[in-house]
């Protein structure tokens, strides 16, 4: 059976910017696949190439075994695309936009007549369906956007940052909706720079950084791969430098502790990588007591996807976000994206 | 694709018609691309055109301004030229008769030139992506939908100008002549809309598009026979005006107004290089239109492949 989506050796350059250097992915039918990475990593460019909005410089892209580059029109019939920013015609009503969408996909009138009210019900648009979309709230706009993208029942639904800018309630509703869709057999590709989103939704994940896939697998496998547990420790709410250094030296001497990092941004809290063992917390606390140091707070956790990213790139997602925000020319990127090819 | 999941909210909405339609899609092969004459092309074009008319219906100010503006041209330009010496306007008996043709063409041209603006805004807001990710039979449907909309607007405007000119004493061409006026307007609109849409795909944003419209619109008006006859212009401007496609729309309409005995062999314009017949002018307009459509094809392909 063909993979639902196959991307292999994808390269895409915008002027001097190498947006995607080498991305390869394979999605099995019916799974949710997460593309995780900081802003500017190449996630959006990758899915623009997949959804025939940009022509790659090199690489192979297939949807249900159909080459997107050779038969874009055929491939488009199987794809549903939900952009990060909801673009609606504010003068038209939701129902009118759904009818437009139906015609763009050449849906027979008989099919559209049943399907449109069903989508209105499914996305709980209710009476809003006959109001101009200019009057919609953010959550309502997103729901209509989902209804539009799903109207032709795509085999593969592609969502770019599906919950950016949404309130928490709408976000969890979108998550549940995507899980329902998956249960119904739809293959879903999401991009996100939210760890929790990918962790909560994705069956498999690829972490992408500066245009390259740096790790991929199930979230669990990725976490197991880097191994160990994480302990976050605060000596005091705001620990003085000397105490933090003292604690670091003390804890580094323990056999179960692999690494200690002092996080200055978090009031000199200590981040420890320890062997995954049940009494690690006890051992650490005991050692602190022995060194006459207090414990303000301590917590043990499994490694997160951020730790996977950290292990591969030497920086956290947040660091990468901040660095990227400083160096990005958003205006130029927006123009490039608008130009398409 | 098989699914073993239990039915839930999303699976429950499947219906037989939808599944039959999806099966028909799956049976398609790459060797059957629907063309410009397929039902699919008609369906998408009608849908895009309908959207433009719904917008117009809910924002009727565009139509009102579109009708009022050429009538103001007609009255103001008429007053402006009221005291020019007899004979300046060639065969025309009144300046209104002379200016009517120019204003019809200029109005249609202006509407078509602006056709790219809404498309540019769709591009900037991301709405155009809905069209670009859809399996359109051909992206010419985007061009055709805009052209149909602008053509309908232009015909309403033309009808208003013709009616007001008649009221001001310019008379009316015969029914065939009126049909020919409509054909000339439609040809110009289709070609010019294609060029404007081409610009809306090629230029970086609406600021640049507005700049191009700004520097194109009035110079093309003044470098045509819209306001004064060819014979009144200096030699160099005669050459420029004879190369301006607008002149090839204006002069035939003007001729139809003045000569009830018109024929396709009638000379409508004496360009510096040749006498242009009515049939010749129509041929040149059609060639302009065809050329514009061919010219934008690579833009539709490349920008939106």
CSV table of N, CA, C and O in Angstrom, one decimal, chain A residues 9 19 26 34 38 45 54 69 88 92 130 138 144 183 194 199 215-216 249 262 278-279 284 300 340:
chain,number,residue,atom,x,y,z
A,9,UNK,N,13.7,13.8,0.0
A,9,UNK,CA,14.8,14.7,-0.5
A,9,UNK,C,14.3,16.1,-0.9
A,9,UNK,O,14.9,16.7,-1.9
A,19,UNK,N,15.1,27.6,2.6
A,19,UNK,CA,14.0,27.3,3.6
A,19,UNK,C,14.0,25.8,3.9
A,19,UNK,O,13.8,25.5,5.1
A,26,UNK,N,7.4,10.1,5.6
A,26,UNK,CA,6.4,9.2,5.0
A,26,UNK,C,5.3,9.0,6.0
A,26,UNK,O,5.5,8.7,7.2
A,34,UNK,N,3.1,14.7,13.2
A,34,UNK,CA,3.4,16.1,13.6
A,34,UNK,C,4.8,16.5,13.1
A,34,UNK,O,5.7,15.7,13.1
A,38,UNK,N,11.0,25.0,15.5
A,38,UNK,CA,10.8,26.4,15.8
A,38,UNK,C,10.3,27.2,14.6
A,38,UNK,O,10.4,26.7,13.5
A,45,UNK,N,7.1,25.9,4.6
A,45,UNK,CA,7.5,25.7,3.2
A,45,UNK,C,7.3,24.2,2.8
A,45,UNK,O,6.9,24.0,1.6
A,54,UNK,N,3.8,25.7,-3.8
A,54,UNK,CA,5.1,26.1,-4.2
A,54,UNK,C,5.8,24.9,-4.9
A,54,UNK,O,5.5,23.8,-4.6
A,69,UNK,N,4.0,16.7,-8.3
A,69,UNK,CA,4.6,17.6,-9.3
A,69,UNK,C,4.2,17.2,-10.7
A,69,UNK,O,4.0,18.1,-11.5
A,88,UNK,N,-11.0,34.3,4.9
A,88,UNK,CA,-12.4,34.2,4.5
A,88,UNK,C,-12.7,35.5,3.7
A,88,UNK,O,-12.1,36.5,3.8
A,92,UNK,N,-19.2,37.4,2.3
A,92,UNK,CA,-20.0,36.2,2.0
A,92,UNK,C,-20.4,35.5,3.4
A,92,UNK,O,-19.7,35.7,4.4
A,130,UNK,N,-25.4,31.4,8.2
A,130,UNK,CA,-26.1,32.4,7.2
A,130,UNK,C,-25.8,33.8,7.6
A,130,UNK,O,-26.4,34.8,7.1
A,138,UNK,N,-12.9,34.6,16.4
A,138,UNK,CA,-11.8,33.8,16.0
A,138,UNK,C,-12.1,32.3,15.9
A,138,UNK,O,-11.7,31.6,15.0
A,144,UNK,N,-15.2,27.3,10.7
A,144,UNK,CA,-15.6,27.4,9.3
A,144,UNK,C,-14.5,27.0,8.4
A,144,UNK,O,-14.7,26.2,7.4
A,183,UNK,N,-9.8,8.9,13.8
A,183,UNK,CA,-10.6,7.6,14.0
A,183,UNK,C,-11.4,7.2,12.8
A,183,UNK,O,-11.7,6.1,12.6
A,194,UNK,N,4.3,24.1,19.1
A,194,UNK,CA,3.9,23.8,20.5
A,194,UNK,C,4.2,22.4,20.7
A,194,UNK,O,3.7,21.5,20.1
A,199,UNK,N,2.8,16.5,21.2
A,199,UNK,CA,2.9,15.4,22.1
A,199,UNK,C,1.5,14.8,22.3
A,199,UNK,O,1.3,13.6,22.4
A,215,UNK,N,15.3,14.5,13.8
A,215,UNK,CA,14.9,13.3,14.5
A,215,UNK,C,13.5,12.9,14.1
A,215,UNK,O,12.7,13.8,13.8
A,216,UNK,N,13.1,11.6,14.0
A,216,UNK,CA,11.8,11.3,13.7
A,216,UNK,C,11.4,9.9,14.3
A,216,UNK,O,12.3,9.1,14.5
A,249,UNK,N,28.1,21.5,41.9
A,249,UNK,CA,29.3,20.7,42.2
A,249,UNK,C,28.9,19.4,43.0
A,249,UNK,O,29.3,18.3,42.7
A,262,UNK,N,22.7,24.9,35.1
A,262,UNK,CA,22.1,26.0,35.9
A,262,UNK,C,21.4,26.9,34.9
A,262,UNK,O,22.0,27.4,33.9
A,278,UNK,N,13.8,5.0,40.3
A,278,UNK,CA,12.7,5.5,41.2
A,278,UNK,C,13.1,6.4,42.3
A,278,UNK,O,12.5,7.4,42.6
A,279,UNK,N,14.3,6.2,42.8
A,279,UNK,CA,14.7,6.9,44.0
A,279,UNK,C,15.6,8.1,43.7
A,279,UNK,O,16.3,8.6,44.6
A,284,UNK,N,18.8,12.9,45.3
A,284,UNK,CA,19.2,14.3,45.1
A,284,UNK,C,18.9,15.1,46.4
A,284,UNK,O,19.7,15.9,46.9
A,300,UNK,N,10.3,15.6,39.1
A,300,UNK,CA,11.0,14.7,38.2
A,300,UNK,C,10.0,14.4,37.0
A,300,UNK,O,8.8,14.4,37.2
A,340,UNK,N,4.4,32.5,-4.2
A,340,UNK,CA,4.3,31.1,-4.6
A,340,UNK,C,5.6,30.6,-5.1
A,340,UNK,O,6.6,30.8,-4.4
